[in-house]
Short mmCIF file of C-alpha atoms in Angstrom, two decimals:
data_model
loop_
_atom_site.label_atom_id
_atom_site.label_comp_id
_atom_site.label_asym_id
_atom_site.label_seq_id
_atom_site.Cartn_x
_atom_site.Cartn_y
_atom_site.Cartn_z
CA MET A 1 -35.63 24.22 -72.14
CA ALA A 2 -36.00 20.79 -73.89
CA GLU A 3 -36.19 17.82 -71.89
CA THR A 4 -32.70 15.88 -71.66
CA GLY A 5 -33.04 13.53 -68.48
CA LYS A 6 -30.81 15.71 -66.65
CA SER A 7 -32.00 17.09 -63.44
CA PRO A 8 -32.59 20.54 -63.40
CA ILE A 9 -30.61 23.01 -61.13
CA ASP A 10 -31.96 24.52 -58.37
CA PHE A 11 -31.15 28.15 -57.80
CA TYR A 12 -32.11 29.57 -54.48
CA LEU A 13 -32.27 33.42 -54.44
CA ASP A 14 -32.84 36.51 -52.41
CA PHE A 15 -34.45 39.55 -53.87
CA SER A 16 -32.16 41.56 -51.83
CA SER A 17 -29.09 40.08 -52.54
CA PRO A 18 -27.24 42.31 -55.09
CA TYR A 19 -24.65 39.47 -55.80
CA THR A 20 -27.76 37.39 -56.96
CA TYR A 21 -28.80 39.90 -59.06
CA ILE A 22 -25.70 39.68 -61.18
CA ALA A 23 -25.89 35.72 -60.71
CA ALA A 24 -29.51 35.42 -61.89
CA LEU A 25 -27.97 36.87 -65.37
CA MET A 26 -25.44 34.35 -65.76
CA ILE A 27 -26.96 31.17 -64.27
CA GLU A 28 -29.42 30.99 -67.54
CA ASP A 29 -26.93 31.16 -69.86
CA ILE A 30 -24.84 28.55 -68.04
CA ALA A 31 -28.07 26.30 -67.83
CA ALA A 32 -28.65 26.81 -71.23
CA ARG A 33 -24.95 25.61 -72.16
CA TYR A 34 -25.26 22.26 -70.43
CA GLU A 35 -28.97 21.62 -71.42
CA ARG A 36 -30.54 21.99 -67.52
CA ALA A 37 -33.65 23.16 -66.54
CA LEU A 38 -33.23 25.59 -63.96
CA THR A 39 -36.04 26.15 -61.28
CA TRP A 40 -35.90 29.14 -59.34
CA HIS A 41 -36.51 28.90 -55.63
CA PRO A 42 -37.19 32.53 -53.56
CA PHE A 43 -36.80 31.99 -49.99
CA LEU A 44 -35.29 34.55 -47.18
CA LEU A 45 -32.69 32.94 -45.59
CA GLY A 46 -31.07 36.85 -46.37
CA VAL A 47 -33.88 38.07 -43.41
CA ALA A 48 -32.98 35.43 -41.04
CA MET A 49 -29.29 36.00 -41.43
CA ARG A 50 -29.30 39.72 -41.05
CA MET A 51 -31.86 39.21 -38.03
CA ASN A 52 -29.28 36.13 -36.20
CA GLU A 53 -25.84 38.00 -37.12
CA ALA A 54 -24.93 40.28 -34.54
CA THR A 55 -21.81 41.25 -36.70
CA ALA A 56 -19.23 44.12 -34.44
CA PRO A 57 -20.22 47.18 -35.71
CA ILE A 58 -16.42 47.74 -36.59
CA MET A 59 -16.30 44.77 -38.79
CA GLN A 60 -19.41 46.29 -40.71
CA LYS A 61 -17.96 49.67 -41.00
CA LEU A 62 -14.72 47.86 -42.44
CA LYS A 63 -16.66 45.80 -44.79
CA GLN A 64 -19.54 47.86 -46.15
CA PRO A 65 -17.34 50.56 -48.45
CA TYR A 66 -15.48 47.12 -49.95
CA VAL A 67 -18.84 45.03 -50.73
CA GLU A 68 -20.05 48.43 -52.16
CA ARG A 69 -17.42 48.81 -54.34
CA ASP A 70 -17.12 45.42 -55.26
CA ILE A 71 -20.73 44.62 -56.35
CA ARG A 72 -20.32 47.87 -58.62
CA ARG A 73 -16.90 46.71 -60.21
CA THR A 74 -18.37 43.06 -60.61
CA ALA A 75 -21.42 44.55 -62.05
CA ARG A 76 -19.14 45.93 -64.80
CA ALA A 77 -16.92 43.53 -65.15
CA PHE A 78 -20.18 41.54 -66.81
CA GLY A 79 -21.37 44.42 -68.75
CA LEU A 80 -24.14 45.45 -66.18
CA GLY A 81 -25.40 48.45 -64.89
CA PHE A 82 -25.96 48.63 -60.93
CA MET A 83 -27.87 51.41 -58.96
CA SER A 84 -28.64 50.36 -55.45
CA PRO A 85 -32.29 50.76 -54.38
CA PRO A 86 -33.03 53.91 -52.12
CA GLU A 87 -33.77 51.41 -48.85
CA PHE A 88 -30.92 49.31 -48.63
CA PRO A 89 -30.88 46.22 -47.35
CA PHE A 90 -34.45 46.01 -47.70
CA SER A 91 -37.24 43.26 -47.08
CA PRO A 92 -37.52 40.42 -49.64
CA VAL A 93 -41.08 39.21 -48.16
CA ASN A 94 -43.30 41.06 -50.94
CA ALA A 95 -41.24 40.45 -53.88
CA SER A 96 -40.87 36.55 -53.17
CA ARG A 97 -44.79 35.85 -52.03
CA ALA A 98 -45.43 37.63 -55.37
CA PHE A 99 -43.13 35.25 -57.27
CA TYR A 100 -45.32 32.28 -55.87
CA VAL A 101 -48.31 34.18 -56.80
CA LEU A 102 -47.16 34.04 -60.27
CA GLU A 103 -45.78 30.78 -60.12
CA ARG A 104 -49.30 29.29 -59.00
CA ASP A 105 -51.52 31.47 -61.50
CA GLN A 106 -49.45 31.37 -64.47
CA PRO A 107 -46.07 29.80 -64.33
CA GLU A 108 -44.51 31.18 -67.44
CA LEU A 109 -44.74 34.81 -66.30
CA ALA A 110 -42.76 34.21 -62.92
CA VAL A 111 -39.42 33.87 -64.06
CA PRO A 112 -39.77 36.77 -66.43
CA PHE A 113 -41.07 38.29 -63.40
CA ALA A 114 -38.49 38.06 -60.94
CA LYS A 115 -36.09 38.93 -63.73
CA ALA A 116 -38.03 41.97 -64.10
CA LEU A 117 -37.76 42.72 -60.66
CA PHE A 118 -33.97 42.10 -60.20
CA ARG A 119 -33.59 44.80 -62.95
CA THR A 120 -36.11 47.58 -61.08
CA ALA A 121 -33.82 47.19 -57.88
CA TYR A 122 -30.83 46.99 -59.16
CA GLY A 123 -30.55 48.13 -62.57
CA GLU A 124 -32.85 51.02 -62.05
CA GLY A 125 -32.50 51.67 -58.60
CA LYS A 126 -35.82 51.39 -57.78
CA PRO A 127 -37.75 49.95 -54.31
CA ILE A 128 -39.14 46.75 -54.75
CA ASP A 129 -40.01 46.39 -51.06
CA THR A 130 -43.22 47.37 -50.36
CA PRO A 131 -46.58 45.68 -52.49
CA GLU A 132 -47.37 48.54 -54.91
CA PRO A 133 -44.07 48.63 -56.77
CA VAL A 134 -43.98 44.86 -56.75
CA ALA A 135 -47.44 44.83 -58.24
CA ALA A 136 -46.46 47.58 -60.82
CA VAL A 137 -43.21 45.04 -62.05
CA ALA A 138 -45.65 42.37 -62.10
CA GLU A 139 -47.84 44.51 -64.75
CA THR A 140 -45.24 44.85 -66.87
CA VAL A 141 -44.29 41.19 -67.62
CA GLY A 142 -48.28 40.69 -68.46
CA TYR A 143 -49.81 39.62 -64.96
CA PRO A 144 -52.42 42.21 -63.80
CA ALA A 145 -51.39 44.45 -60.30
CA ALA A 146 -54.43 43.67 -58.71
CA LYS A 147 -54.30 40.17 -58.80
CA VAL A 148 -50.58 39.99 -57.23
CA LEU A 149 -52.12 42.98 -54.29
CA SER A 150 -54.98 40.42 -53.10
CA GLY A 151 -52.65 37.13 -53.38
CA LEU A 152 -50.34 38.72 -51.39
CA LYS A 153 -52.72 38.85 -48.46
CA GLU A 154 -53.38 34.96 -49.09
CA GLN A 155 -52.48 32.48 -45.84
CA ALA A 156 -51.42 29.72 -48.82
CA ILE A 157 -49.14 32.29 -50.35
CA LYS A 158 -47.51 33.40 -47.23
CA ASP A 159 -47.34 29.44 -46.35
CA ARG A 160 -45.53 28.64 -49.51
CA LEU A 161 -42.64 31.15 -49.06
CA ARG A 162 -42.02 29.99 -45.65
CA GLN A 163 -42.22 26.30 -46.87
CA GLU A 164 -39.81 27.25 -49.36
CA THR A 165 -37.44 28.94 -46.84
CA ASP A 166 -37.81 25.95 -44.06
CA ARG A 167 -36.98 23.52 -47.23
CA ALA A 168 -33.91 25.84 -48.42
CA LEU A 169 -32.62 25.60 -44.71
CA ALA A 170 -33.64 22.00 -44.37
CA LEU A 171 -31.15 21.38 -47.43
CA GLY A 172 -28.32 23.39 -45.98
CA VAL A 173 -28.88 26.61 -48.44
CA CYS A 174 -26.53 29.21 -46.54
CA GLY A 175 -26.48 32.02 -48.24
CA ALA A 176 -27.65 33.85 -51.40
CA PRO A 177 -27.36 33.04 -54.44
CA PHE A 178 -27.07 29.12 -53.90
CA PHE A 179 -26.98 26.65 -56.37
CA LEU A 180 -27.71 22.87 -56.20
CA VAL A 181 -26.32 20.75 -59.23
CA ASP A 182 -26.94 17.21 -59.20
CA GLY A 183 -27.06 17.33 -55.47
CA GLU A 184 -23.56 19.59 -54.99
CA PRO A 185 -24.02 22.95 -53.39
CA PHE A 186 -22.48 25.83 -54.62
CA TRP A 187 -22.52 29.55 -52.74
CA GLY A 188 -22.19 32.77 -54.21
CA GLN A 189 -21.41 34.29 -57.56
CA ASP A 190 -17.87 34.14 -57.47
CA ARG A 191 -18.67 30.19 -57.70
CA LEU A 192 -20.23 29.96 -60.49
CA PRO A 193 -17.06 29.55 -62.71
CA GLN A 194 -16.73 26.06 -60.69
CA LEU A 195 -20.47 25.23 -61.11
CA GLU A 196 -19.78 25.63 -64.85
CA ARG A 197 -16.76 23.29 -64.35
CA TRP A 198 -18.70 20.85 -62.58
CA LEU A 199 -21.50 21.05 -65.19
CA MET A 200 -18.83 20.21 -67.85
CA THR A 201 -16.87 17.41 -66.36
CA GLY A 202 -19.33 15.79 -63.92
CA GLY A 203 -17.37 16.74 -60.68
CA TRP A 204 -13.98 16.19 -59.17
CA MET B 1 11.69 39.64 -59.50
CA ALA B 2 13.05 42.21 -62.24
CA GLU B 3 12.53 46.36 -61.65
CA THR B 4 9.92 47.36 -63.84
CA GLY B 5 8.55 50.54 -62.34
CA LYS B 6 5.33 48.84 -61.65
CA SER B 7 4.02 49.37 -57.72
CA PRO B 8 3.94 45.92 -56.34
CA ILE B 9 1.16 44.05 -55.19
CA ASP B 10 0.42 43.79 -51.55
CA PHE B 11 -1.19 40.56 -50.16
CA TYR B 12 -2.71 40.61 -46.64
CA LEU B 13 -2.32 37.03 -45.60
CA ASP B 14 -3.62 35.20 -42.29
CA PHE B 15 -1.91 32.03 -41.90
CA SER B 16 -5.43 30.41 -40.27
CA SER B 17 -7.26 31.04 -43.85
CA PRO B 18 -7.00 28.29 -45.78
CA TYR B 19 -8.57 30.12 -48.73
CA THR B 20 -5.05 32.23 -48.42
CA TYR B 21 -2.98 29.17 -48.26
CA ILE B 22 -4.95 28.28 -52.00
CA ALA B 23 -4.16 32.19 -52.98
CA ALA B 24 -0.56 32.40 -51.64
CA LEU B 25 -0.33 29.49 -54.32
CA MET B 26 -1.69 31.30 -57.06
CA ILE B 27 -1.20 35.03 -56.51
CA GLU B 28 3.27 34.48 -57.04
CA ASP B 29 1.98 33.16 -60.73
CA ILE B 30 -0.44 36.14 -61.60
CA ALA B 31 2.09 38.39 -60.13
CA ALA B 32 4.93 36.97 -62.18
CA ARG B 33 2.63 37.23 -65.46
CA TYR B 34 2.32 40.76 -65.12
CA GLU B 35 5.85 42.04 -63.72
CA ARG B 36 4.66 43.19 -60.84
CA ALA B 37 6.68 42.44 -57.16
CA LEU B 38 4.50 40.76 -54.35
CA THR B 39 4.76 42.04 -50.88
CA TRP B 40 3.31 39.89 -48.61
CA HIS B 41 1.80 41.33 -45.09
CA PRO B 42 0.98 38.54 -42.46
CA PHE B 43 -1.84 40.29 -39.96
CA LEU B 44 -4.29 39.30 -37.51
CA LEU B 45 -7.46 40.30 -38.81
CA GLY B 46 -8.80 37.01 -38.81
CA VAL B 47 -8.40 37.00 -34.97
CA ALA B 48 -9.84 40.66 -34.61
CA MET B 49 -12.97 39.14 -36.69
CA ARG B 50 -13.20 35.97 -35.13
CA MET B 51 -13.79 37.94 -31.31
CA ASN B 52 -16.01 40.06 -32.63
CA GLU B 53 -18.19 38.62 -35.20
CA ALA B 54 -20.81 37.13 -32.61
CA THR B 55 -22.65 34.75 -35.33
CA ALA B 56 -25.88 33.14 -34.48
CA PRO B 57 -25.01 29.57 -33.31
CA ILE B 58 -27.39 28.10 -36.03
CA MET B 59 -25.72 30.11 -38.86
CA GLN B 60 -22.66 28.82 -37.95
CA LYS B 61 -24.00 25.31 -37.96
CA LEU B 62 -25.34 26.01 -41.54
CA LYS B 63 -22.25 27.61 -43.21
CA GLN B 64 -19.48 25.16 -41.58
CA PRO B 65 -20.47 22.13 -43.41
CA TYR B 66 -20.43 23.95 -46.73
CA VAL B 67 -17.32 26.10 -46.46
CA GLU B 68 -15.29 23.11 -45.29
CA ARG B 69 -16.96 21.44 -48.46
CA ASP B 70 -16.26 24.24 -50.20
CA ILE B 71 -12.25 24.26 -49.18
CA ARG B 72 -11.80 20.81 -50.47
CA ARG B 73 -13.63 21.02 -53.52
CA THR B 74 -11.77 24.42 -54.44
CA ALA B 75 -8.12 22.96 -53.35
CA ARG B 76 -9.01 20.08 -55.49
CA ALA B 77 -10.06 22.06 -58.30
CA PHE B 78 -6.66 23.69 -58.45
CA GLY B 79 -4.31 20.41 -57.78
CA LEU B 80 -3.71 20.62 -54.43
CA GLY B 81 -4.19 18.54 -51.70
CA PHE B 82 -5.92 19.90 -48.40
CA MET B 83 -6.22 18.85 -44.89
CA SER B 84 -7.20 20.55 -42.16
CA PRO B 85 -4.89 21.17 -39.13
CA PRO B 86 -6.01 19.43 -35.95
CA GLU B 87 -6.91 22.40 -34.10
CA PHE B 88 -9.09 24.70 -36.21
CA PRO B 89 -9.67 27.59 -36.21
CA PHE B 90 -5.92 28.44 -35.09
CA SER B 91 -4.36 31.40 -33.79
CA PRO B 92 -1.79 32.53 -36.06
CA VAL B 93 -0.09 35.02 -34.04
CA ASN B 94 3.42 33.09 -33.81
CA ALA B 95 3.41 32.09 -37.22
CA SER B 96 3.12 35.77 -38.00
CA ARG B 97 5.28 37.31 -35.97
CA ALA B 98 8.10 33.91 -37.01
CA PHE B 99 7.31 35.68 -40.62
CA TYR B 100 8.64 39.21 -39.61
CA VAL B 101 11.42 37.61 -37.54
CA LEU B 102 12.64 36.48 -40.59
CA GLU B 103 11.75 39.13 -43.02
CA ARG B 104 14.36 41.24 -40.38
CA ASP B 105 16.83 39.10 -40.29
CA GLN B 106 17.22 37.20 -43.62
CA PRO B 107 14.09 38.90 -45.92
CA GLU B 108 15.00 36.68 -48.76
CA LEU B 109 13.55 33.56 -46.43
CA ALA B 110 10.44 35.31 -45.25
CA VAL B 111 8.25 34.15 -48.10
CA PRO B 112 9.72 30.43 -48.55
CA PHE B 113 9.08 30.34 -45.16
CA ALA B 114 5.76 31.65 -45.48
CA LYS B 115 5.02 29.12 -47.89
CA ALA B 116 6.33 26.51 -46.19
CA LEU B 117 3.99 27.25 -43.13
CA PHE B 118 1.08 27.05 -45.16
CA ARG B 119 2.16 23.74 -46.88
CA THR B 120 2.61 22.11 -43.28
CA ALA B 121 -0.82 23.73 -41.80
CA TYR B 122 -3.18 22.55 -45.10
CA GLY B 123 -1.02 20.34 -47.24
CA GLU B 124 -0.13 18.46 -44.22
CA GLY B 125 -2.32 18.90 -41.89
CA LYS B 126 -0.27 19.33 -38.89
CA PRO B 127 -0.39 22.40 -36.31
CA ILE B 128 1.61 25.76 -36.71
CA ASP B 129 0.02 27.30 -33.63
CA THR B 130 2.71 26.99 -31.02
CA PRO B 131 6.66 28.60 -31.11
CA GLU B 132 7.80 25.05 -31.57
CA PRO B 133 6.44 23.61 -34.94
CA VAL B 134 6.65 26.96 -36.32
CA ALA B 135 10.84 26.99 -35.77
CA ALA B 136 10.74 23.33 -36.76
CA VAL B 137 9.14 24.81 -40.28
CA ALA B 138 11.63 28.07 -40.54
CA GLU B 139 14.62 25.45 -39.50
CA THR B 140 13.69 23.70 -43.46
CA VAL B 141 14.18 26.89 -45.22
CA GLY B 142 17.35 27.22 -43.71
CA TYR B 143 17.08 29.67 -40.55
CA PRO B 144 17.66 28.58 -37.63
CA ALA B 145 15.08 27.24 -34.92
CA ALA B 146 16.77 28.63 -32.15
CA LYS B 147 16.73 32.25 -33.26
CA VAL B 148 12.86 32.18 -34.40
CA LEU B 149 12.19 31.26 -30.81
CA SER B 150 14.20 33.94 -29.16
CA GLY B 151 12.77 36.10 -31.79
CA LEU B 152 9.07 35.57 -31.12
CA LYS B 153 9.56 36.88 -27.36
CA GLU B 154 10.96 40.37 -28.96
CA GLN B 155 8.66 43.22 -28.24
CA ALA B 156 10.05 44.92 -31.38
CA ILE B 157 8.51 41.88 -33.52
CA LYS B 158 5.02 41.78 -31.35
CA ASP B 159 5.18 45.80 -32.02
CA ARG B 160 5.98 45.05 -35.71
CA LEU B 161 2.80 42.62 -36.02
CA ARG B 162 0.46 45.20 -34.25
CA GLN B 163 1.51 47.87 -36.74
CA GLU B 164 0.95 45.73 -39.50
CA THR B 165 -2.17 44.80 -38.32
CA ASP B 166 -3.31 48.77 -37.68
CA ARG B 167 -2.15 49.60 -40.81
CA ALA B 168 -4.04 46.93 -42.46
CA LEU B 169 -7.37 47.95 -41.01
CA ALA B 170 -6.46 51.32 -41.52
CA LEU B 171 -6.06 50.71 -45.51
CA GLY B 172 -9.82 48.92 -45.39
CA VAL B 173 -8.46 45.72 -45.31
CA CYS B 174 -11.49 43.65 -44.18
CA GLY B 175 -11.17 39.80 -45.08
CA ALA B 176 -7.87 37.48 -45.76
CA PRO B 177 -6.70 37.05 -48.29
CA PHE B 178 -6.54 40.68 -49.42
CA PHE B 179 -4.92 42.31 -52.40
CA LEU B 180 -4.09 45.98 -53.24
CA VAL B 181 -3.38 46.53 -56.78
CA ASP B 182 -2.42 50.20 -57.55
CA GLY B 183 -5.24 51.31 -54.75
CA GLU B 184 -7.82 48.82 -56.13
CA PRO B 185 -8.82 46.51 -53.52
CA PHE B 186 -9.84 42.61 -53.96
CA TRP B 187 -11.11 40.85 -51.06
CA GLY B 188 -10.90 36.66 -51.47
CA GLN B 189 -9.26 33.71 -53.20
CA ASP B 190 -12.26 33.96 -55.50
CA ARG B 191 -11.28 37.56 -56.87
CA LEU B 192 -8.15 36.38 -57.90
CA PRO B 193 -9.84 36.13 -61.87
CA GLN B 194 -10.89 39.76 -61.37
CA LEU B 195 -7.64 41.30 -60.02
CA GLU B 196 -5.81 39.45 -62.93
CA ARG B 197 -8.25 41.18 -65.33
CA TRP B 198 -7.31 44.51 -63.78
CA LEU B 199 -3.93 44.13 -63.97
CA MET B 200 -4.47 43.08 -67.67
CA THR B 201 -6.47 46.01 -68.57
CA GLY B 202 -5.78 48.67 -65.98
CA GLY B 203 -9.16 48.68 -64.74
CA TRP B 204 -12.62 49.27 -65.80
#
């Protein structure tokens, strides 16, 4: 990404969100077309939301079949495979912390690692909730698994993820995927067409 | 709409949903382009959801500013004005019952009435939660206000709305707007592009 003087697109992501997997594969092309850098921010709003939202069981029961169908159909619409990891929903804590290990120690590997995590979880349907598979994915992009496993235990890394989550909440990030473009918020994979139109026109 | 042998699009709508207002103005064009009839089904899932979902106040507080901004931006994106009615959210019970009064007694006025209700609520920001303004809107499309006011009290009309709501729930309708196209469900104004692609291609 060449320097263009334009501010980057901030991309708030949750590894446990299938819609974020689909959005992650689309936002890079959009950013490139409009010559914007893209800053990836893994955070834990999903966990906070699931812990706090006491949705009535009947509504969950009603929504779940639709949402499962919609995710698969939307993935197919973009030519993507979709498989659900064996445990779902799962905790994105280890995957998110590992992202910040790579981002600190070998920043050029962090985004390829995030994309490989999404592919593993939703392209191959494999778990990424515990340290070992997360470390194995890091190895595939050229970062040593052992360094992920030790990094996950560091207080500084735990603090970093907590700070990113606090910062996201303070910015009004209320779901995932969530994007900020020159201060304008866009929530959801299905808002990417609006986001692109915003980049094209400068807003309306 | 000419007879085409194709099954109609079923449109499940909630008068208290601003996104449904936007969708209502788009789905008619889509249906016409693909030579489909459109069947309007006002129902009360919104009320059931709001009564049942005990969302944590912090999440509501986080989402509300985003959603308000998103509704206005999305309306502008389609060249629509948007004003919020003075009380929001409001009960769509009277508006929905009135729809079924017109649908029974003068069916050709029911859809123009539904669109006029949406325009009144979100184009002009006026209330449509009590019988009087609902009846006044009916008058503007040529149906006597007095007949709305008496119809709203009929047990048969109350039953009709309850049956429509039960039937929608039984069909898996889990939000509004919600559409069924040849058995395929689409939830949300932001799924209209997928719905249109489904009509164009026959599905994927």
